[in-house]
Coordinates of C-alpha atoms and ligand atoms in Angstrom, one line a residue:
M1 CA -0.1 0.0 0.1
S2 CA 1.2 3.4 -0.7
P3 CA 1.5 5.9 2.2
E4 CA -0.9 7.9 0.5
F5 CA -3.6 5.2 1.0
D6 CA -2.7 4.9 4.9
L7 CA -3.4 8.5 5.0
L8 CA -6.5 8.3 3.4
K9 CA -7.5 5.2 4.7
P10 CA -10.8 5.8 6.2
S11 CA -12.0 4.2 9.8
L12 CA -15.1 2.6 10.7
N13 CA -16.0 5.4 12.4
D14 CA -15.5 7.6 9.1
I15 CA -17.4 5.2 6.9
M16 CA -20.2 5.2 9.7
H17 CA -20.5 8.5 9.7
S18 CA -21.0 9.1 6.1
L19 CA -23.4 6.4 5.8
E20 CA -25.4 8.1 8.5
K21 CA -25.2 11.2 6.9
F22 CA -26.8 9.9 3.6
Y23 CA -28.7 7.0 4.5
M24 CA -31.4 6.3 7.1
V25 CA -30.2 3.7 9.4
T26 CA -32.3 1.5 11.5
L27 CA -31.0 -1.5 13.8
M28 CA -33.1 -4.1 14.9
N29 CA -33.1 -7.4 17.2
R30 CA -33.4 -10.8 16.0
D31 CA -37.0 -10.5 16.6
G32 CA -37.4 -7.6 14.4
S33 CA -37.9 -5.0 17.3
I34 CA -36.3 -1.5 16.5
L35 CA -33.4 -1.1 18.8
S36 CA -32.1 2.5 17.2
V37 CA -32.5 4.6 14.3
N38 CA -30.6 7.9 13.0
K39 CA -32.1 11.2 12.5
N40 CA -32.6 11.0 8.7
L41 CA -34.9 8.3 9.4
L42 CA -37.0 10.0 12.2
E43 CA -37.4 13.2 9.5
I44 CA -38.9 11.0 6.7
S45 CA -40.8 8.8 8.8
D46 CA -42.1 11.2 11.1
W47 CA -41.9 9.4 14.2
T48 CA -40.1 10.4 17.3
P49 CA -37.3 8.6 19.0
K50 CA -38.9 7.4 22.1
R51 CA -42.2 6.2 20.0
I52 CA -40.2 4.3 17.3
L53 CA -37.9 2.2 19.6
G54 CA -39.7 -1.5 20.3
K55 CA -41.8 -1.0 17.1
T56 CA -41.3 -4.0 14.8
F57 CA -39.7 -4.3 11.5
W58 CA -43.2 -5.1 9.9
E59 CA -45.0 -2.0 11.5
M60 CA -43.2 0.4 9.2
F61 CA -44.9 -1.6 6.3
P62 CA -48.4 -0.4 4.9
D63 CA -51.2 -2.5 6.6
T64 CA -52.0 -4.2 3.2
E65 CA -51.7 -7.7 2.3
Q66 CA -49.4 -7.4 -0.4
A67 CA -46.9 -5.1 1.7
Q68 CA -47.2 -7.6 4.7
V69 CA -46.3 -10.4 2.5
Q70 CA -43.4 -8.7 1.2
A71 CA -42.3 -7.8 4.3
H72 CA -42.3 -11.1 5.6
S73 CA -40.3 -12.5 2.8
I74 CA -37.6 -10.0 3.1
W75 CA -37.4 -10.8 6.9
N76 CA -37.4 -14.8 5.8
H77 CA -34.5 -13.9 3.5
V78 CA -32.4 -11.8 6.0
A79 CA -33.0 -14.4 8.7
S80 CA -31.2 -17.2 6.5
G81 CA -28.2 -14.9 6.7
K82 CA -28.6 -13.3 3.2
N83 CA -28.8 -9.8 2.6
W84 CA -31.6 -8.3 0.7
F85 CA -31.6 -5.5 -1.7
G86 CA -34.7 -3.6 -3.3
T87 CA -37.6 -1.3 -3.3
V88 CA -40.4 -1.1 -0.8
E89 CA -43.2 1.2 0.0
K90 CA -43.1 2.1 4.0
M91 CA -45.4 4.1 6.1
T92 CA -45.0 7.4 8.0
R93 CA -46.2 7.8 11.7
S94 CA -49.2 9.5 10.0
N95 CA -49.8 6.8 7.4
N96 CA -48.4 8.3 4.5
S97 CA -46.4 6.2 2.2
Y98 CA -42.9 6.9 1.0
Y99 CA -40.5 4.3 -1.0
V100 CA -36.9 3.6 -0.3
N101 CA -34.3 1.5 -1.9
M102 CA -33.3 -0.8 1.1
L103 CA -30.3 -2.6 1.9
A104 CA -31.0 -5.3 5.0
I105 CA -27.8 -6.7 6.5
P106 CA -28.4 -9.2 8.8
L107 CA -25.5 -10.1 11.6
L108 CA -25.1 -13.8 12.6
N109 CA -23.5 -15.0 15.6
T110 CA -20.6 -17.4 15.2
G111 CA -23.3 -20.4 15.5
G112 CA -24.8 -18.7 12.3
A113 CA -28.1 -17.8 14.6
L114 CA -29.4 -14.4 13.7
Q115 CA -28.4 -11.8 16.1
S116 CA -29.5 -8.4 14.6
V117 CA -30.6 -6.8 11.2
T118 CA -29.3 -3.4 10.0
L119 CA -31.3 -1.6 7.6
L120 CA -29.6 1.2 5.1
E121 CA -32.1 3.1 3.3
L122 CA -32.2 5.7 0.6
D123 CA -35.9 8.1 0.1
I124 CA -36.7 7.5 -3.5
T125 CA -40.1 8.9 -3.1
A126 CA -39.7 11.3 -6.3
D127 CA -38.5 9.0 -8.3
I128 CA -41.1 6.6 -8.0
E129 CA -43.8 9.3 -8.4
L130 CA -42.5 10.1 -12.0
R131 CA -42.4 6.2 -12.6
E132 CA -46.1 6.3 -12.0
K133 CA -46.8 9.1 -14.2
L134 CA -44.8 7.3 -16.8
Q135 CA -46.8 4.2 -16.2
Q136 CA -50.1 5.9 -16.7
I137 CA -48.7 7.2 -20.3
A138 CA -47.9 3.3 -20.6
Y139 CA -51.4 2.2 -19.7
I140 CA -51.5 2.0 -23.6
D141 CA -50.2 -1.3 -25.1
F142 CA -47.8 0.3 -27.8
E143 CA -48.0 -2.5 -30.2
T144 CA -51.7 -2.0 -30.9
G145 CA -52.8 1.2 -29.4
L146 CA -55.4 -1.1 -26.9
M147 CA -55.6 -0.5 -23.3
S148 CA -53.2 -2.6 -21.2
R149 CA -54.3 -4.9 -18.2
H150 CA -53.5 -2.0 -15.6
R151 CA -56.0 0.4 -17.7
L152 CA -58.7 -2.5 -18.2
E153 CA -58.6 -2.6 -14.4
I154 CA -59.6 1.1 -13.9
V155 CA -62.0 1.2 -16.6
V156 CA -63.9 -2.1 -15.1
N157 CA -63.8 -0.5 -11.8
E158 CA -65.2 2.7 -13.2
E159 CA -68.4 0.9 -15.0
I160 CA -68.9 -1.0 -12.2
Q161 CA -69.2 2.3 -9.7
S162 CA -71.6 4.0 -12.3
K163 CA -73.5 0.7 -12.3
K164 CA -73.2 -0.3 -15.9
H165 CA -74.2 -3.7 -17.1
F166 CA -71.6 -5.3 -19.3
S167 CA -70.2 -8.6 -20.7
F168 CA -66.7 -9.4 -20.0
V169 CA -65.5 -11.1 -22.8
Y170 CA -61.9 -12.9 -22.8
L171 CA -60.7 -13.7 -26.4
T172 CA -57.5 -15.9 -27.3
I173 CA -56.5 -16.7 -31.0
D174 CA -56.4 -20.4 -31.6
H175 CA -53.0 -22.2 -31.9
Y176 CA -51.3 -18.8 -32.1
Y177 CA -47.8 -20.1 -31.7
T178 CA -48.2 -22.6 -34.2
L179 CA -49.8 -20.2 -36.6
K180 CA -47.1 -17.6 -36.1
D181 CA -44.1 -20.1 -36.4
S182 CA -45.2 -21.3 -39.5
H183 CA -45.0 -18.0 -40.9
P184 CA -41.7 -15.3 -41.4
H185 CA -41.3 -13.6 -38.2
E186 CA -42.6 -10.3 -39.6
A187 CA -45.9 -12.0 -39.8
E188 CA -46.3 -12.1 -36.0
K189 CA -46.8 -8.4 -36.0
E190 CA -48.7 -8.4 -38.8
I191 CA -51.1 -11.2 -37.2
I192 CA -51.6 -9.0 -34.0
K193 CA -52.0 -5.7 -35.9
S194 CA -54.8 -7.2 -38.3
F195 CA -56.6 -9.0 -35.6
T196 CA -56.8 -5.9 -33.4
N197 CA -58.2 -3.9 -36.5
R198 CA -61.0 -6.8 -36.7
L199 CA -61.7 -6.4 -33.0
K200 CA -61.9 -2.4 -33.2
R201 CA -64.3 -3.0 -36.2
F202 CA -66.5 -5.3 -34.7
F203 CA -66.7 -3.9 -31.3
Q204 CA -66.6 -0.5 -32.3
D205 CA -66.6 1.9 -29.3
N206 CA -66.3 -0.8 -26.8
P207 CA -63.2 -0.9 -24.4
I208 CA -60.9 -3.2 -25.9
A209 CA -57.6 -4.4 -23.9
R210 CA -54.7 -6.4 -24.8
V211 CA -53.8 -8.7 -21.7
G212 CA -51.3 -11.1 -23.1
V213 CA -49.4 -11.7 -26.2
N214 CA -52.5 -13.2 -28.2
E215 CA -55.1 -12.2 -25.4
F216 CA -57.9 -9.6 -25.7
V217 CA -60.4 -8.1 -23.5
I218 CA -63.8 -6.8 -24.5
L219 CA -66.2 -5.0 -22.3
S220 CA -69.5 -5.0 -24.5
P221 CA -72.9 -4.0 -23.5
F222 CA -74.1 -6.8 -25.7
G223 CA -74.9 -10.6 -24.7
E224 CA -73.7 -14.0 -26.1
W225 CA -75.7 -13.4 -29.3
Y226 CA -73.6 -10.4 -30.5
V227 CA -70.4 -11.4 -29.3
Q228 CA -70.4 -14.8 -31.1
G229 CA -71.0 -12.7 -34.4
F230 CA -67.1 -12.1 -34.4
H231 CA -66.7 -15.5 -35.8
A232 CA -68.5 -14.9 -38.8
F233 CA -67.2 -11.4 -38.7
L234 CA -63.5 -12.8 -39.1
E235 CA -64.7 -15.2 -41.6
Q236 CA -65.9 -12.6 -44.0
Q237 CA -62.9 -10.7 -43.1
P238 CA -60.0 -12.8 -43.0
I239 CA -56.4 -12.0 -42.2
Y240 CA -54.1 -12.1 -45.1
I241 CA -50.4 -12.7 -44.7
D242 CA -48.6 -13.1 -48.3
H243 CA -51.9 -12.9 -50.1
I244 CA -53.0 -15.7 -48.3
A245 CA -55.8 -15.8 -45.8
L246 CA -55.2 -17.3 -42.4
P247 CA -57.2 -20.0 -41.0
L248 CA -58.1 -18.1 -37.7
T249 CA -60.5 -18.8 -35.2
V250 CA -60.9 -17.7 -31.6
S251 CA -61.7 -19.0 -28.2
G252 CA -63.5 -16.9 -25.5
G253 CA -65.4 -17.0 -22.6
I254 CA -68.0 -14.1 -21.6
V255 CA -68.9 -13.3 -18.1
R256 CA -71.9 -11.0 -17.2
Y257 CA -71.8 -8.2 -14.6
P258 CA -73.1 -7.8 -12.5
E259 CA -75.3 -11.1 -12.8
D260 CA -72.2 -13.4 -13.0
Q261 CA -69.3 -12.0 -10.8
Q262 CA -68.9 -8.9 -9.3
T263 CA -65.4 -7.9 -8.8
F264 CA -62.6 -7.1 -11.5
T265 CA -60.7 -10.1 -10.2
H266 CA -63.6 -12.7 -10.3
L267 CA -64.6 -11.5 -13.6
F268 CA -61.5 -11.9 -14.9
K269 CA -60.9 -15.6 -13.4
A270 CA -64.3 -16.6 -14.4
A271 CA -63.8 -15.6 -18.1
L272 CA -60.2 -17.3 -18.1
T273 CA -61.7 -20.2 -16.9
T274 CA -64.3 -20.5 -19.3
T275 CA -61.8 -19.9 -22.1
K276 CA -59.6 -22.7 -20.9
E277 CA -62.7 -25.1 -20.8
V278 CA -63.3 -24.0 -24.7
I279 CA -60.0 -24.8 -25.3
E280 CA -59.7 -28.0 -23.7
N281 CA -63.0 -29.0 -25.8
G282 CA -61.1 -28.3 -28.9
G283 CA -61.4 -24.2 -29.1
G284 CA -63.2 -22.3 -31.7
K285 CA -66.1 -21.3 -29.6
I286 CA -67.0 -18.2 -27.6
T287 CA -69.1 -19.2 -24.7
S288 CA -70.8 -17.7 -21.6
L289 CA -70.0 -19.3 -18.1
S290 CA -71.5 -22.8 -17.8
A291 CA -74.0 -23.6 -15.2
D292 CA -71.5 -25.7 -13.2
S293 CA -68.4 -23.8 -13.1
H294 CA -70.7 -20.8 -12.7
K295 CA -72.1 -22.5 -9.6
I296 CA -68.3 -23.2 -8.4
L297 CA -66.8 -19.9 -8.9
N298 CA -69.8 -18.1 -7.6
R299 CA -69.6 -20.2 -4.3
K300 CA -65.9 -19.7 -4.2
A301 CA -66.5 -15.7 -4.5
N302 CA -69.0 -15.8 -2.1
I303 CA -67.2 -17.6 0.5
D304 CA -64.3 -15.2 0.0
R305 CA -66.4 -12.3 0.4
K306 CA -68.6 -13.7 3.3
M307 CA -65.1 -14.7 5.1
R308 CA -64.4 -11.3 5.9
T309 CA -67.2 -10.6 8.2
V310 CA -67.5 -14.3 9.5
L311 CA -65.6 -13.6 12.8
E312 CA -67.7 -10.4 13.7
H313 CA -70.8 -12.1 13.0
N314 CA -69.6 -15.1 15.4
Q315 CA -70.5 -17.6 12.6
L316 CA -67.4 -19.7 13.2
Q317 CA -67.5 -22.8 15.7
V318 CA -64.7 -25.2 16.9
V319 CA -65.7 -28.7 17.2
Y320 CA -63.7 -31.2 19.0
Q321 CA -62.8 -34.9 17.8
P322 CA -61.4 -37.7 20.7
Q323 CA -58.3 -39.4 20.4
F324 CA -58.1 -42.6 22.2
D325 CA -54.6 -43.3 24.0
V326 CA -53.9 -47.2 24.1
A327 CA -51.5 -46.8 26.9
L328 CA -53.9 -45.2 29.3
G329 CA -57.1 -46.9 28.0
K330 CA -58.9 -43.8 27.8
I331 CA -59.2 -40.4 25.9
N332 CA -56.4 -38.1 26.4
L333 CA -56.8 -35.5 23.7
Y334 CA -59.2 -33.7 21.7
E335 CA -58.6 -32.2 18.0
A336 CA -59.7 -28.9 17.6
L337 CA -61.8 -28.6 13.8
V338 CA -63.3 -25.5 12.7
R339 CA -66.9 -25.6 11.3
W340 CA -68.5 -22.6 9.5
E341 CA -72.4 -22.8 8.7
D342 CA -73.9 -19.7 7.0
D343 CA -77.5 -19.3 6.2
E344 CA -77.0 -18.7 2.2
L345 CA -74.0 -20.9 1.7
G346 CA -75.1 -23.8 4.0
F347 CA -72.3 -26.0 5.3
I348 CA -68.9 -24.8 4.5
T349 CA -66.1 -27.7 5.0
P350 CA -62.5 -26.8 6.3
D351 CA -61.4 -28.3 2.9
E352 CA -63.2 -25.5 1.1
L353 CA -62.7 -22.8 4.0
I354 CA -59.0 -23.2 4.8
P355 CA -57.3 -22.8 0.9
I356 CA -59.4 -19.8 0.5
A357 CA -58.6 -18.4 3.9
E358 CA -54.8 -19.1 2.7
E359 CA -55.4 -17.3 -0.6
N360 CA -57.2 -13.8 1.0
G361 CA -55.0 -14.0 4.1
M362 CA -57.8 -14.4 6.4
I363 CA -56.3 -17.7 7.4
H364 CA -54.3 -15.5 10.7
A365 CA -57.5 -14.6 12.1
V366 CA -59.3 -17.8 11.6
G367 CA -56.2 -19.3 13.2
A368 CA -56.0 -17.3 16.0
F369 CA -59.8 -17.8 16.3
V370 CA -59.6 -21.4 16.7
L371 CA -56.5 -21.3 18.9
E372 CA -57.7 -18.9 21.1
Q373 CA -61.1 -21.2 21.7
A374 CA -59.0 -24.2 22.1
A375 CA -56.9 -22.8 24.4
N376 CA -59.8 -21.3 26.5
L377 CA -61.3 -24.9 26.8
G378 CA -57.7 -26.3 28.0
S379 CA -57.6 -24.0 30.7
E380 CA -61.4 -24.6 31.5
W381 CA -60.2 -28.3 31.9
N382 CA -57.2 -27.4 33.8
D383 CA -59.1 -25.6 36.4
K384 CA -61.3 -28.7 36.8
G385 CA -58.4 -31.0 37.1
H386 CA -59.2 -33.0 33.8
C387 CA -56.0 -34.1 32.0
L388 CA -56.8 -33.6 28.5
H389 CA -54.7 -32.2 25.6
I390 CA -56.1 -30.0 23.0
S391 CA -54.4 -30.1 19.3
V392 CA -55.0 -27.5 16.8
N393 CA -54.3 -27.7 13.1
T394 CA -52.3 -24.7 11.7
S395 CA -51.5 -23.8 8.4
V396 CA -48.2 -22.8 7.1
R397 CA -49.3 -19.4 5.9
E398 CA -49.7 -18.8 9.4
F399 CA -46.3 -19.4 10.0
T400 CA -44.6 -17.4 7.6
D401 CA -45.8 -14.6 9.9
T402 CA -42.5 -14.4 12.4
R403 CA -45.0 -13.0 14.8
M404 CA -46.6 -16.4 14.9
K405 CA -44.9 -17.8 18.1
Q406 CA -45.2 -14.6 19.7
K407 CA -49.1 -14.4 18.7
I408 CA -49.4 -18.2 20.6
I409 CA -47.5 -17.1 23.8
E410 CA -50.2 -14.1 24.2
I411 CA -52.8 -16.6 23.6
I412 CA -51.4 -19.0 26.1
K413 CA -51.0 -16.1 28.6
T414 CA -54.3 -14.4 28.2
T415 CA -56.3 -17.5 28.4
S416 CA -54.1 -19.0 31.3
C417 CA -53.6 -22.2 29.3
P418 CA -50.7 -24.3 30.3
P419 CA -48.4 -24.8 27.3
D420 CA -48.1 -28.6 27.4
Q421 CA -51.9 -29.0 27.4
L422 CA -51.8 -27.6 23.8
Q423 CA -50.6 -29.4 20.8
L424 CA -50.3 -28.0 17.1
E425 CA -50.5 -30.2 14.0
I426 CA -48.8 -29.4 10.8
T427 CA -49.5 -31.2 7.2
E428 CA -46.7 -32.4 5.0
K429 CA -46.8 -29.3 2.6
F430 CA -46.2 -27.4 5.8
A431 CA -43.2 -29.4 6.7
F432 CA -41.9 -29.0 3.1
Q433 CA -41.9 -25.1 3.4
A434 CA -40.7 -25.3 6.9
E435 CA -37.5 -27.1 5.9
E436 CA -36.8 -24.3 3.5
E437 CA -37.7 -21.5 6.1
H438 CA -35.5 -21.5 8.8
S439 CA -37.7 -18.8 10.7
I440 CA -40.5 -21.5 10.7
I441 CA -38.4 -24.3 12.5
H442 CA -36.9 -21.6 14.7
Q443 CA -40.4 -20.6 15.9
M444 CA -41.4 -24.4 16.2
Q445 CA -38.3 -25.0 18.2
E446 CA -38.8 -22.1 20.9
L447 CA -42.7 -23.3 21.0
Q448 CA -41.4 -26.9 21.6
E449 CA -39.1 -25.4 24.4
L450 CA -42.3 -24.1 25.9
G451 CA -43.9 -27.6 26.2
I452 CA -45.9 -27.2 23.0
E453 CA -45.8 -30.5 20.8
F454 CA -45.8 -30.8 17.3
T455 CA -47.5 -33.7 15.2
L456 CA -47.3 -34.3 11.7
D457 CA -50.6 -34.9 10.0
D458 CA -51.7 -36.7 7.0
F459 CA -48.5 -38.7 7.5
G460 CA -47.6 -40.9 4.5
T461 CA -49.3 -38.9 1.7
G462 CA -46.3 -36.6 0.9
Y463 CA -42.7 -37.5 -0.7
A464 CA -40.9 -37.3 2.2
S465 CA -42.8 -37.8 5.1
F466 CA -39.7 -39.8 7.1
R467 CA -37.1 -37.0 6.4
Y468 CA -39.3 -34.5 8.1
M469 CA -39.2 -36.8 11.3
Q470 CA -35.7 -36.0 11.5
S471 CA -35.4 -32.3 10.1
L472 CA -38.1 -30.9 12.2
P473 CA -39.2 -30.6 16.0
I474 CA -42.1 -33.3 15.9
T475 CA -42.7 -36.0 18.4
K476 CA -45.9 -37.3 16.9
I477 CA -46.9 -38.8 13.8
K478 CA -50.4 -39.0 12.1
I479 CA -50.9 -42.0 9.7
D480 CA -53.1 -40.3 7.4
K481 CA -57.0 -41.9 7.0
V482 CA -56.5 -43.0 3.3
F483 CA -54.2 -45.8 4.5
I484 CA -56.5 -46.9 7.2
Q485 CA -59.7 -46.8 5.0
S486 CA -57.9 -49.6 2.9
I487 CA -55.9 -51.5 5.7
L488 CA -58.2 -54.4 5.8
T489 CA -58.8 -54.7 2.4
Q490 CA -55.3 -54.4 0.6
P491 CA -52.5 -56.4 1.8
K492 CA -50.2 -54.1 0.6
T493 CA -51.4 -51.2 2.7
Q494 CA -51.1 -53.0 5.8
Q495 CA -47.3 -53.8 5.1
L496 CA -47.0 -50.0 4.4
V497 CA -48.8 -49.2 7.8
D498 CA -46.4 -51.7 9.6
G499 CA -43.4 -50.1 8.4
M500 CA -44.5 -46.5 9.0
I501 CA -45.5 -47.7 12.7
R502 CA -41.9 -49.5 12.9
F503 CA -39.8 -46.8 11.5
G504 CA -41.6 -44.1 13.5
K505 CA -41.4 -46.0 17.0
S506 CA -37.6 -46.4 15.9
M507 CA -37.1 -42.9 15.8
G508 CA -38.8 -42.4 19.2
M509 CA -42.1 -41.2 17.6
Y510 CA -45.6 -41.3 18.9
I511 CA -47.9 -42.8 16.7
V512 CA -51.5 -41.9 15.7
A513 CA -53.9 -43.6 13.5
E514 CA -56.8 -41.6 12.4
G515 CA -59.9 -42.2 10.3
I516 CA -60.8 -45.5 12.2
E517 CA -64.3 -46.0 11.5
T518 CA -64.8 -49.8 12.5
K519 CA -64.1 -52.1 15.2
E520 CA -62.0 -54.5 13.2
Q521 CA -59.8 -51.4 11.9
Y522 CA -59.5 -50.3 15.5
D523 CA -58.4 -54.3 16.8
L524 CA -55.9 -54.5 13.9
L525 CA -54.1 -51.3 14.8
I526 CA -53.9 -51.8 18.4
E527 CA -52.5 -55.3 17.4
M528 CA -49.9 -53.5 15.0
G529 CA -48.7 -51.4 18.0
V530 CA -50.2 -47.7 17.5
D531 CA -49.8 -45.2 20.5
A532 CA -53.4 -43.8 19.9
L533 CA -56.7 -44.1 17.6
Q534 CA -58.9 -41.2 16.3
G535 CA -61.9 -41.9 14.0
Y536 CA -65.5 -41.9 14.2
Y537 CA -65.3 -45.5 15.8
I538 CA -64.1 -43.3 19.2
G539 CA -66.2 -40.4 18.5
R540 CA -67.2 -37.8 15.9
P541 CA -66.1 -34.3 16.3
Q542 CA -68.4 -32.8 19.1
K543 CA -69.1 -29.1 20.5
A544 CA -67.0 -28.3 23.6
S545 CA -70.2 -28.3 25.9
D546 CA -71.0 -32.0 25.1
I547 CA -67.6 -33.2 26.0
G548 CA -67.3 -34.7 29.6
Ligands
C2E1 P1 -57.5 -33.3 9.3 O1 -56.7 -32.6 10.2 O2 -56.8 -34.5 8.8 O3 -58.7 -33.6 10.1 C1 -59.2 -35.0 10.0 C2 -60.5 -34.7 8.9 O4 -60.8 -36.0 9.0 C3 -61.5 -34.3 9.8 O5 -62.3 -33.2 8.6 C4 -62.5 -34.8 10.7 O6 -63.9 -34.6 10.7 C5 -62.4 -36.1 9.3 N1 -62.6 -37.3 10.3 C6 -62.7 -37.8 11.3 N2 -62.5 -39.3 11.8 C7 -62.9 -39.6 10.4 C8 -63.5 -40.8 10.2 O7 -63.5 -41.8 11.1 N3 -63.6 -41.0 8.8 C9 -63.7 -40.1 8.1 N4 -64.0 -40.2 6.6 N5 -63.2 -38.6 8.3 C10 -63.1 -38.6 9.5 P2 -62.7 -31.8 8.7 O8 -63.0 -31.2 10.0 O9 -63.7 -31.7 7.4 O10 -61.2 -31.1 8.5 C11 -60.4 -31.3 7.3 C12 -59.4 -30.8 7.3 O11 -59.3 -29.2 7.4 C13 -58.4 -31.3 8.4 O12 -57.9 -32.2 8.3 C14 -57.6 -29.9 8.7 O13 -56.4 -30.3 7.7 C15 -58.2 -28.8 8.1 N6 -58.6 -28.0 9.0 C16 -59.5 -28.2 9.8 N7 -59.8 -27.1 11.1 C17 -58.2 -26.5 10.7 C18 -57.8 -25.0 11.3 O14 -58.8 -24.6 12.4 N8 -57.0 -24.5 11.0 C19 -56.3 -25.3 9.8 N9 -55.2 -24.6 9.4 N10 -56.9 -26.3 9.2 C20 -57.8 -27.0 9.5
CA2 CA1 -55.3 -32.8 11.8
CA3 CA1 -55.0 -36.1 8.7

């Protein structure tokens, strides 16, 4: 090194000093609680030094699903020991948004565990505002001059607000890629241009958007009879490439607003589903939503909509299904299962409810509700001196929230349910993701240390059941009911279950068999050495008030 370099060599302090001068700096502990921030951050975020301390990483993000999902994914990334860099939207104390380029840096201890996280951020709100303006200009598809998908969404929402009735028509050119590949490269542009031209002529003043390479949406006041006329129009006005008329047909779906679907997303999804059905049946048709898929989509959309108020309206219930412990010779556990009955929609099974809740984010509220009910019951039983455990099903989406552990601890505290009375069931789908994300395993371990046991549910249905026994903190496995159902009729199944029991035991697991419906199944499984049994033969799910 030259002497000059030594003179100029900046000290760590100098570096920190300049960083502090230009960047917003935030230091957090491994749980994401803010320990300190610098002046730049306070200025832009409007927070006072006292109030911001102890707030969490997530609370600095907008309270929307999208932002929270992003915040969690950033945290998971950093918690796994990697830096994260990118643009995020954050909220000031008075709920105004601002945008930053964020560099999140984890500090790990020698054992590789997360110790703290530092954020360096630059305010880029002005740039983003400029970009948004540019995007507005880009609301037009440059190639065709049609609206873009973004613009379409706005227009649909405007039509909905002004209470107009319309058909949402989704059209796609059949065999587009084959068509395009069998012609010279320039033909592609020509096909799209001429096709757009036909659309404009046929649908005239109606809003038309290009939503994919060869996918278009038209909002038309007319119904099926008019839209279907587009086929004849295409035949009469063929598209020529090199003086040869293209054999061009379209497939499409028509969904009516407000009769069929009521939001942009639902209209779009339904029209797409209908189009896919047409294509699967050979294409070349534009049809309305079929009665069957109409029913299914409507039910899904209604469940989605009603779920948002289901908790306020006290419509969710929890029932409990007993589990028989062989060594004790009695029932020692009840599994909590969610129930929802609606006047209009009838009985909504958990298999319908849970996936939709996972999709719309309500799973956190639903899960917390079930857990609270279960913990309350646990505490009640404890007061009465009953030695009964309760297990609760959890969804992976709940654990991607790094506050899940904390939430569970709070529920245990407020209900004063002893932690070792509560158990959690996780499915194989969950196990797979848990293995990928350290923060999930981390949370599971900490809960286990408190006395909460984990069961691997639906055992045997996934690819890696046995591996999860080693990699995750679980002490129990529950052999799925599909195996139990054929255990008496299929010798192979019996061998398989026997293998699961033996291997599980060799790993020190407590083995539960679920879905026992007959005495024969019960006797056989006891003989095979399971530790516990569950199923209609032992008892159906029942209300808490009917237990005991
Ligand atoms: P699971 O955890 O495997 O629950 C067992 C399911 O099998 C329950 O259906 C139960 O009613 C049913 N069952 C119990 N014994 C028998 C039997 O002998 N024969 C037959 N054929 N079925 C039996 P359910 O309540 O419809 O729940 C379905 C799934 O939904 C559950 O499967 C669980 O994965 C999920 N689930 C239920 N409640 C919750 C919840 O609160 N949170 C989450 N995340 N998932 C839940
Ligand atoms: Ca279960
Ligand atoms: Ca199961």
